[in-house]
Amino acid sequence: MTSANAEPLLLARNLRRVYQSRRGMFGAPSLVRAVDDVSFDILPGETLGIVGESGSGKSTMGRLALGLETPDRGSVRFRGSPMPMPSTAEWRTLRQRMQMIYQDPLGALDRRLPVLTQIREPLDIHHPREHHGNQVKAAEMLARVGLSREQGARYPHELSGGQRQRVVLARALMTGPDFLVCDEPVSALDVSIQAQVVNLLIDLQTELGLAMMFISHDLRVVRQISKRVAVMYLGGFVEEGDADDLFASPLHPYTKALVSAAPQARSTNRHERIVLTGEPPNPANRPTGCAFHPRCGAAMPRCKEEAPALVPVGRERRVACHLYPAATSDQTRAA
Ligand code: SF4
C-alpha cells in the first residue's frame, strides 16, 4: 500500500477469488485460490506494476480491480465508492472511467469494421446523435496514438500488431478514463515495437493523468513504466515497493531470483544469478506454510508450518518472508 497522503483512486482490501477446478471429467473438484488476501492502493496518475510467473494470479487481480469479477471476500473501492455489481447500469457507467487493454489486440477488435469506426464506437454508444463530433474526436485520437488517416480506414488484419495495440488504446481512451488495467499489453510484440508502445503509454499517462495497473511477466517492461511494483506468487503479494528500490535491492528470495534472471530490469549488475528450482506448485495443491518454501534456498523449518504475513520492512516496502521481521513504526519513519 502507498504511504502518500493523497486519496487513492482505487483501494482494494483483502481480496480473495477462489475457482473450482476438476482434473478430467471424473476427477474430484478442488478449490484454487487464484487471489488470496491481497490489499493495495493506486493513487491518481500512478502506475502499479504487477509481476510474477504464469498462474500467479496477476490477470485475476486485474479483473477484480476493474469489477469484471466479484471477489469472494474483500472489497474494491473506486473514488471512495464500492465497486458496483458487474453488468448493472451503475457498473456500465463506471466502466467509462476504467478500461482494460489485453494482450491480443486482434481478439479485442472487430475484423469486419475499419479501425476508425471502432475507435469512434464508444462515443457513438453514449452520444448517438453527435456523429460528426464523434468522428472528429476519433480522428484526433487516431493521430494522438501515432496512426495516419489512411491507417484508420484499414481493417484490423491490415495493420501490424503494434498498430492494432495503438487502435485498442485509442478506443479505450475515448471515454476519458482515469484508470487503465493493461494485462500483458506488449507481450505479443517484437522488442523494438514493445518499446514504442510502452513509450506511448508513458506519454499518454503523463498527458492525461491516468492511473494504471500494468501486469506483465517481463520485469524489464514493468521496470520502465511502473512507479511501484508488486511481486505475486501463487495468488499473493510477496513483496511490494517503490520500483527503483525494489529492483535495486530485492528482499524476498523469490523477487531476488526474478530480478537476478532479468539483468536488464535492475539498476546494477551486483546480483548473482539465482536459478529457481522446480516449477511453480499446483495452485490446487498449495504447499503448507510459505507457498514458496519448496523452491526457496533460504527455507527454515518454520517456513513449512507458518505462512508469513506481508509486513512493512523499511521505507515503503512490504515483504512476506520470515527472514524479515516487521519494522516498527519508528524504524519505518526513520528509514
Ligand atoms: Fe523462503 Fe521462508 Fe522466506 Fe518463504 S518465508 S521465502 S520459505 S525464507
Short mmCIF file of C-alpha atoms and ligand atoms in Angstrom, two decimals:
data_model
loop_
_atom_site.label_atom_id
_atom_site.label_comp_id
_atom_site.label_asym_id
_atom_site.label_seq_id
_atom_site.Cartn_x
_atom_site.Cartn_y
_atom_site.Cartn_z
CA MET A 1 0.00 0.00 0.00
CA THR A 2 1.17 3.57 -0.56
CA SER A 3 2.17 5.78 2.29
CA ALA A 4 1.42 9.01 0.46
CA ASN A 5 -1.31 11.24 1.81
CA ALA A 6 -3.20 11.56 -1.49
CA GLU A 7 -6.62 9.90 -1.63
CA PRO A 8 -6.34 6.58 -3.53
CA LEU A 9 -8.19 6.33 -6.82
CA LEU A 10 -8.55 2.58 -6.29
CA LEU A 11 -8.48 0.90 -2.92
CA ALA A 12 -8.53 -2.91 -2.71
CA ARG A 13 -8.71 -4.70 0.63
CA ASN A 14 -8.21 -8.39 1.45
CA LEU A 15 -9.26 -9.61 -1.99
CA ARG A 16 -9.84 -13.31 -2.39
CA ARG A 17 -11.02 -15.12 -5.52
CA VAL A 18 -11.49 -18.86 -5.48
CA TYR A 19 -12.23 -21.04 -8.51
CA GLN A 20 -13.33 -24.63 -8.61
CA SER A 21 -11.14 -26.87 -10.76
CA ARG A 22 -11.51 -30.50 -11.74
CA ARG A 23 -8.90 -32.88 -13.20
CA GLY A 24 -10.59 -34.62 -16.13
CA MET A 25 -14.31 -35.36 -16.34
CA PHE A 26 -14.44 -37.63 -13.31
CA GLY A 27 -11.76 -36.06 -11.09
CA ALA A 28 -12.75 -34.73 -7.70
CA PRO A 29 -13.30 -30.96 -7.69
CA SER A 30 -10.76 -28.87 -5.84
CA LEU A 31 -10.60 -25.22 -4.90
CA VAL A 32 -7.95 -22.91 -6.33
CA ARG A 33 -7.24 -19.63 -4.57
CA ALA A 34 -6.30 -17.52 -7.60
CA VAL A 35 -6.01 -14.39 -5.45
CA ASP A 36 -5.68 -14.67 -1.70
CA ASP A 37 -5.90 -11.82 0.81
CA VAL A 38 -4.39 -9.09 -1.36
CA SER A 39 -4.63 -5.40 -0.46
CA PHE A 40 -3.30 -2.40 -2.38
CA ASP A 41 -3.98 1.22 -3.28
CA ILE A 42 -3.45 3.03 -6.57
CA LEU A 43 -3.15 6.81 -6.47
CA PRO A 44 -4.39 9.08 -9.28
CA GLY A 45 -1.82 9.16 -12.08
CA GLU A 46 0.23 6.31 -10.58
CA THR A 47 1.28 3.02 -12.19
CA LEU A 48 1.36 -0.13 -10.11
CA GLY A 49 3.26 -2.91 -11.89
CA ILE A 50 2.29 -6.49 -11.12
CA VAL A 51 4.89 -9.15 -11.91
CA GLY A 52 5.03 -12.88 -11.43
CA GLU A 53 5.15 -16.17 -13.28
CA SER A 54 2.26 -17.52 -15.30
CA GLY A 55 -0.52 -18.73 -12.98
CA SER A 56 0.42 -16.38 -10.13
CA GLY A 57 -3.00 -14.67 -10.23
CA LYS A 58 -1.97 -11.45 -11.99
CA SER A 59 -4.80 -11.43 -14.54
CA THR A 60 -7.44 -12.34 -11.95
CA MET A 61 -6.20 -9.38 -9.95
CA GLY A 62 -6.72 -7.10 -12.96
CA ARG A 63 -10.28 -8.33 -13.46
CA LEU A 64 -11.07 -7.85 -9.78
CA ALA A 65 -9.67 -4.30 -9.89
CA LEU A 66 -11.99 -3.46 -12.80
CA GLY A 67 -15.03 -5.15 -11.28
CA LEU A 68 -15.16 -7.66 -14.15
CA GLU A 69 -15.17 -10.31 -11.42
CA THR A 70 -16.60 -10.10 -7.93
CA PRO A 71 -14.25 -11.13 -5.10
CA ASP A 72 -15.35 -13.98 -2.84
CA ARG A 73 -14.02 -11.93 0.01
CA GLY A 74 -12.72 -8.39 0.40
CA SER A 75 -13.67 -5.19 -1.37
CA VAL A 76 -12.68 -2.75 -4.11
CA ARG A 77 -13.50 0.95 -3.88
CA PHE A 78 -13.09 3.37 -6.79
CA ARG A 79 -13.02 7.09 -6.00
CA GLY A 80 -14.22 6.25 -2.50
CA SER A 81 -17.33 4.27 -3.57
CA PRO A 82 -17.80 0.49 -3.51
CA MET A 83 -17.47 -1.24 -6.89
CA PRO A 84 -20.99 -1.92 -8.25
CA MET A 85 -22.03 -5.46 -9.23
CA PRO A 86 -20.95 -6.40 -12.80
CA SER A 87 -23.43 -5.72 -15.62
CA THR A 88 -25.57 -3.26 -13.63
CA ALA A 89 -26.29 0.20 -15.10
CA GLU A 90 -24.11 1.76 -12.39
CA TRP A 91 -21.22 -0.53 -13.30
CA ARG A 92 -21.57 0.26 -17.04
CA THR A 93 -21.40 3.99 -16.26
CA LEU A 94 -18.33 3.46 -14.09
CA ARG A 95 -16.65 1.36 -16.79
CA GLN A 96 -16.30 4.50 -18.90
CA ARG A 97 -13.78 5.64 -16.27
CA MET A 98 -11.96 2.29 -16.17
CA GLN A 99 -10.70 0.43 -19.22
CA MET A 100 -8.81 -2.77 -19.99
CA ILE A 101 -6.03 -3.34 -22.55
CA TYR A 102 -5.47 -7.02 -23.34
CA GLN A 103 -2.51 -8.89 -24.78
CA ASP A 104 -4.25 -9.81 -28.04
CA PRO A 105 -5.46 -6.68 -29.87
CA LEU A 106 -6.84 -8.70 -32.79
CA GLY A 107 -9.13 -10.55 -30.40
CA ALA A 108 -10.29 -7.25 -28.92
CA LEU A 109 -11.20 -5.72 -32.32
CA ASP A 110 -14.00 -6.46 -34.80
CA ARG A 111 -12.42 -7.79 -38.00
CA ARG A 112 -15.37 -6.55 -40.08
CA LEU A 113 -15.07 -2.85 -39.27
CA PRO A 114 -12.46 -0.20 -40.21
CA VAL A 115 -10.46 0.72 -37.13
CA LEU A 116 -11.51 4.39 -37.07
CA THR A 117 -15.13 3.27 -36.78
CA GLN A 118 -14.15 1.10 -33.84
CA ILE A 119 -12.32 3.95 -32.14
CA ARG A 120 -15.48 6.09 -32.56
CA GLU A 121 -17.80 3.36 -31.27
CA PRO A 122 -17.65 4.13 -27.50
CA LEU A 123 -18.74 7.72 -28.21
CA ASP A 124 -21.48 6.61 -30.62
CA ILE A 125 -22.93 4.42 -27.85
CA HIS A 126 -23.14 7.27 -25.36
CA HIS A 127 -23.77 10.16 -27.80
CA PRO A 128 -25.55 8.60 -30.82
CA ARG A 129 -26.74 11.95 -32.23
CA GLU A 130 -23.31 13.54 -32.34
CA HIS A 131 -21.97 11.55 -35.25
CA HIS A 132 -19.87 14.33 -36.77
CA GLY A 133 -18.36 15.40 -33.42
CA ASN A 134 -17.63 11.78 -32.56
CA GLN A 135 -15.89 11.29 -35.90
CA VAL A 136 -13.69 14.37 -35.35
CA LYS A 137 -12.72 13.21 -31.84
CA ALA A 138 -11.94 9.70 -33.08
CA ALA A 139 -9.71 11.13 -35.85
CA GLU A 140 -7.89 13.28 -33.28
CA MET A 141 -7.34 10.24 -31.06
CA LEU A 142 -6.11 8.22 -34.04
CA ALA A 143 -3.44 10.88 -34.64
CA ARG A 144 -2.67 11.05 -30.91
CA VAL A 145 -1.70 7.36 -30.82
CA GLY A 146 0.52 7.83 -33.87
CA LEU A 147 -1.66 6.42 -36.67
CA SER A 148 -2.42 8.08 -40.00
CA ARG A 149 -5.84 8.74 -41.53
CA GLU A 150 -5.11 6.12 -44.14
CA GLN A 151 -4.39 3.55 -41.41
CA GLY A 152 -7.68 4.50 -39.75
CA ALA A 153 -9.54 3.37 -42.86
CA ARG A 154 -7.98 -0.10 -42.72
CA TYR A 155 -9.34 -3.27 -41.15
CA PRO A 156 -7.57 -4.81 -38.13
CA HIS A 157 -5.93 -7.61 -40.13
CA GLU A 158 -4.36 -4.99 -42.44
CA LEU A 159 -2.37 -3.47 -39.55
CA SER A 160 0.70 -4.72 -37.68
CA GLY A 161 0.45 -5.97 -34.08
CA GLY A 162 1.84 -2.70 -32.71
CA GLN A 163 -0.58 -0.62 -34.81
CA ARG A 164 -3.50 -2.75 -33.64
CA GLN A 165 -2.49 -2.22 -30.00
CA ARG A 166 -2.46 1.54 -30.69
CA VAL A 167 -6.03 1.23 -32.01
CA VAL A 168 -7.13 -0.62 -28.87
CA LEU A 169 -5.50 2.05 -26.73
CA ALA A 170 -7.17 4.85 -28.71
CA ARG A 171 -10.58 3.21 -28.32
CA ALA A 172 -10.04 2.74 -24.57
CA LEU A 173 -9.18 6.42 -24.17
CA MET A 174 -12.27 7.74 -26.00
CA THR A 175 -14.41 7.73 -22.84
CA GLY A 176 -11.81 9.70 -20.85
CA PRO A 177 -10.89 7.00 -18.30
CA ASP A 178 -8.97 7.69 -15.08
CA PHE A 179 -7.74 4.11 -14.77
CA LEU A 180 -6.37 1.51 -17.19
CA VAL A 181 -5.62 -2.12 -16.49
CA CYS A 182 -3.02 -3.28 -19.03
CA ASP A 183 -2.73 -7.09 -19.00
CA GLU A 184 0.47 -8.13 -20.82
CA PRO A 185 -0.20 -5.38 -23.43
CA VAL A 186 3.13 -5.72 -25.25
CA SER A 187 4.00 -9.39 -24.67
CA ALA A 188 2.99 -10.42 -28.18
CA LEU A 189 5.01 -7.65 -29.89
CA ASP A 190 8.61 -7.52 -31.15
CA VAL A 191 11.00 -5.94 -28.66
CA SER A 192 11.51 -2.78 -30.78
CA ILE A 193 7.74 -2.32 -31.13
CA GLN A 194 7.25 -3.02 -27.41
CA ALA A 195 9.41 0.00 -26.58
CA GLN A 196 7.35 2.25 -28.87
CA VAL A 197 4.04 1.17 -27.34
CA VAL A 198 5.38 1.46 -23.78
CA ASN A 199 6.70 4.96 -24.54
CA LEU A 200 3.32 5.91 -25.96
CA LEU A 201 1.62 4.65 -22.78
CA ILE A 202 4.03 6.68 -20.64
CA ASP A 203 3.40 9.84 -22.73
CA LEU A 204 -0.38 9.41 -22.57
CA GLN A 205 -0.27 8.72 -18.87
CA THR A 206 1.67 11.92 -18.22
CA GLU A 207 -0.54 13.95 -20.53
CA LEU A 208 -3.89 12.61 -19.29
CA GLY A 209 -3.02 11.86 -15.64
CA LEU A 210 -4.05 8.21 -16.00
CA ALA A 211 -3.56 5.68 -13.24
CA MET A 212 -2.57 2.20 -14.40
CA MET A 213 -2.22 -1.36 -13.26
CA PHE A 214 0.41 -2.80 -15.58
CA ILE A 215 0.51 -6.60 -15.50
CA SER A 216 3.45 -8.44 -17.05
CA HIS A 217 5.83 -11.33 -16.60
CA ASP A 218 8.54 -9.13 -18.18
CA LEU A 219 10.42 -7.26 -15.45
CA ARG A 220 12.24 -5.06 -17.96
CA VAL A 221 8.97 -3.58 -19.23
CA VAL A 222 7.47 -3.27 -15.74
CA ARG A 223 10.61 -1.53 -14.53
CA GLN A 224 10.31 1.00 -17.36
CA ILE A 225 6.72 2.04 -16.73
CA SER A 226 5.94 1.50 -13.04
CA LYS A 227 6.26 3.79 -10.06
CA ARG A 228 5.54 0.94 -7.67
CA VAL A 229 5.78 -2.80 -8.17
CA ALA A 230 4.09 -5.78 -6.51
CA VAL A 231 5.51 -9.27 -6.97
CA MET A 232 2.92 -12.07 -6.96
CA TYR A 233 3.44 -15.71 -6.13
CA LEU A 234 0.61 -18.22 -6.04
CA GLY A 235 -2.15 -15.66 -5.55
CA GLY A 236 -0.50 -13.36 -3.03
CA PHE A 237 1.88 -10.41 -2.89
CA VAL A 238 5.29 -11.48 -1.60
CA GLU A 239 6.90 -8.07 -1.99
CA GLU A 240 5.75 -4.57 -2.86
CA GLY A 241 7.55 -1.27 -3.02
CA ASP A 242 8.98 1.62 -4.99
CA ALA A 243 10.06 0.24 -8.38
CA ASP A 244 13.59 1.70 -8.34
CA ASP A 245 14.28 0.49 -4.79
CA LEU A 246 12.78 -2.93 -5.33
CA PHE A 247 14.76 -3.69 -8.48
CA ALA A 248 17.97 -2.27 -6.95
CA SER A 249 17.64 -4.21 -3.69
CA PRO A 250 15.08 -7.02 -3.81
CA LEU A 251 14.45 -8.60 -0.40
CA HIS A 252 12.16 -11.61 -0.83
CA PRO A 253 14.02 -14.72 -2.12
CA TYR A 254 11.53 -15.05 -4.99
CA THR A 255 11.97 -11.41 -6.04
CA LYS A 256 15.75 -11.84 -5.83
CA ALA A 257 15.55 -14.80 -8.21
CA LEU A 258 13.30 -12.95 -10.68
CA VAL A 259 15.49 -9.84 -10.68
CA SER A 260 18.71 -11.86 -10.98
CA ALA A 261 17.28 -13.61 -14.04
CA ALA A 262 16.38 -10.30 -15.76
CA PRO A 263 19.62 -8.26 -15.62
CA GLN A 264 18.20 -5.53 -17.82
CA ALA A 265 15.48 -4.88 -15.18
CA ARG A 266 17.87 -3.95 -12.41
CA SER A 267 19.93 -0.81 -11.98
CA THR A 268 23.28 -2.53 -11.43
CA ASN A 269 24.82 -5.94 -12.06
CA ARG A 270 25.63 -6.61 -8.44
CA HIS A 271 23.25 -9.54 -8.09
CA GLU A 272 24.40 -13.05 -8.89
CA ARG A 273 22.07 -15.15 -10.98
CA ILE A 274 19.80 -17.24 -8.72
CA VAL A 275 18.27 -20.18 -10.52
CA LEU A 276 14.82 -21.12 -9.27
CA THR A 277 14.47 -24.85 -8.85
CA GLY A 278 11.26 -26.68 -9.67
CA GLU A 279 8.08 -25.49 -11.28
CA PRO A 280 5.54 -23.26 -9.56
CA PRO A 281 3.39 -25.59 -7.40
CA ASN A 282 -0.09 -26.63 -8.45
CA PRO A 283 -2.42 -23.92 -7.07
CA ALA A 284 -4.97 -26.64 -6.29
CA ASN A 285 -2.40 -28.33 -4.06
CA ARG A 286 -0.83 -25.39 -2.30
CA PRO A 287 2.22 -26.05 -0.09
CA THR A 288 1.69 -25.51 3.63
CA GLY A 289 3.21 -22.51 5.36
CA CYS A 290 5.06 -20.23 2.97
CA ALA A 291 3.89 -21.22 -0.52
CA PHE A 292 7.41 -20.59 -1.85
CA HIS A 293 9.20 -22.91 0.61
CA PRO A 294 9.68 -25.91 -1.78
CA ARG A 295 11.73 -23.64 -4.10
CA CYS A 296 13.41 -21.40 -1.55
CA GLY A 297 17.14 -21.75 -0.82
CA ALA A 298 16.70 -19.93 2.50
CA ALA A 299 13.79 -22.01 3.82
CA MET A 300 13.78 -22.82 7.54
CA PRO A 301 11.68 -25.41 9.43
CA ARG A 302 9.25 -22.66 10.40
CA CYS A 303 8.57 -21.87 6.73
CA LYS A 304 6.78 -25.21 6.19
CA GLU A 305 4.40 -24.55 9.05
CA GLU A 306 3.67 -20.86 9.13
CA ALA A 307 2.65 -18.56 6.28
CA PRO A 308 4.46 -15.21 6.56
CA ALA A 309 2.31 -12.07 6.57
CA LEU A 310 3.07 -9.16 4.24
CA VAL A 311 4.59 -6.63 6.64
CA PRO A 312 6.32 -3.25 6.31
CA VAL A 313 10.10 -3.60 6.08
CA GLY A 314 11.88 -0.28 5.82
CA ARG A 315 10.53 2.69 3.95
CA GLU A 316 7.60 2.00 1.62
CA ARG A 317 8.44 -1.70 1.29
CA ARG A 318 6.29 -4.67 2.30
CA VAL A 319 7.64 -8.22 2.32
CA ALA A 320 6.09 -11.60 3.16
CA CYS A 321 9.04 -13.67 4.42
CA HIS A 322 10.16 -14.93 7.82
CA LEU A 323 13.65 -13.57 7.13
CA TYR A 324 12.30 -10.05 7.58
CA PRO A 325 10.52 -9.15 10.80
CA ALA A 326 8.13 -6.23 10.51
CA ALA A 327 9.72 -2.83 11.02
CA THR A 328 8.36 -0.91 13.99
CA SER A 329 6.62 2.33 13.15
CA ASP A 330 9.71 4.18 14.48
CA GLN A 331 12.01 2.22 12.13
CA THR A 332 9.68 2.86 9.21
CA ARG A 333 9.72 6.60 9.92
CA ALA A 334 13.49 6.71 10.33
CA ALA A 335 14.29 4.68 7.19
FE1 SF4 B 1 11.91 -18.64 1.93
FE2 SF4 B 1 10.92 -18.99 4.37
FE3 SF4 B 1 11.02 -16.57 3.34
FE4 SF4 B 1 9.29 -18.35 2.41
S1 SF4 B 1 9.32 -17.47 4.46
S2 SF4 B 1 10.56 -17.00 1.21
S3 SF4 B 1 10.48 -20.22 2.54
S4 SF4 B 1 12.76 -17.87 3.85
#
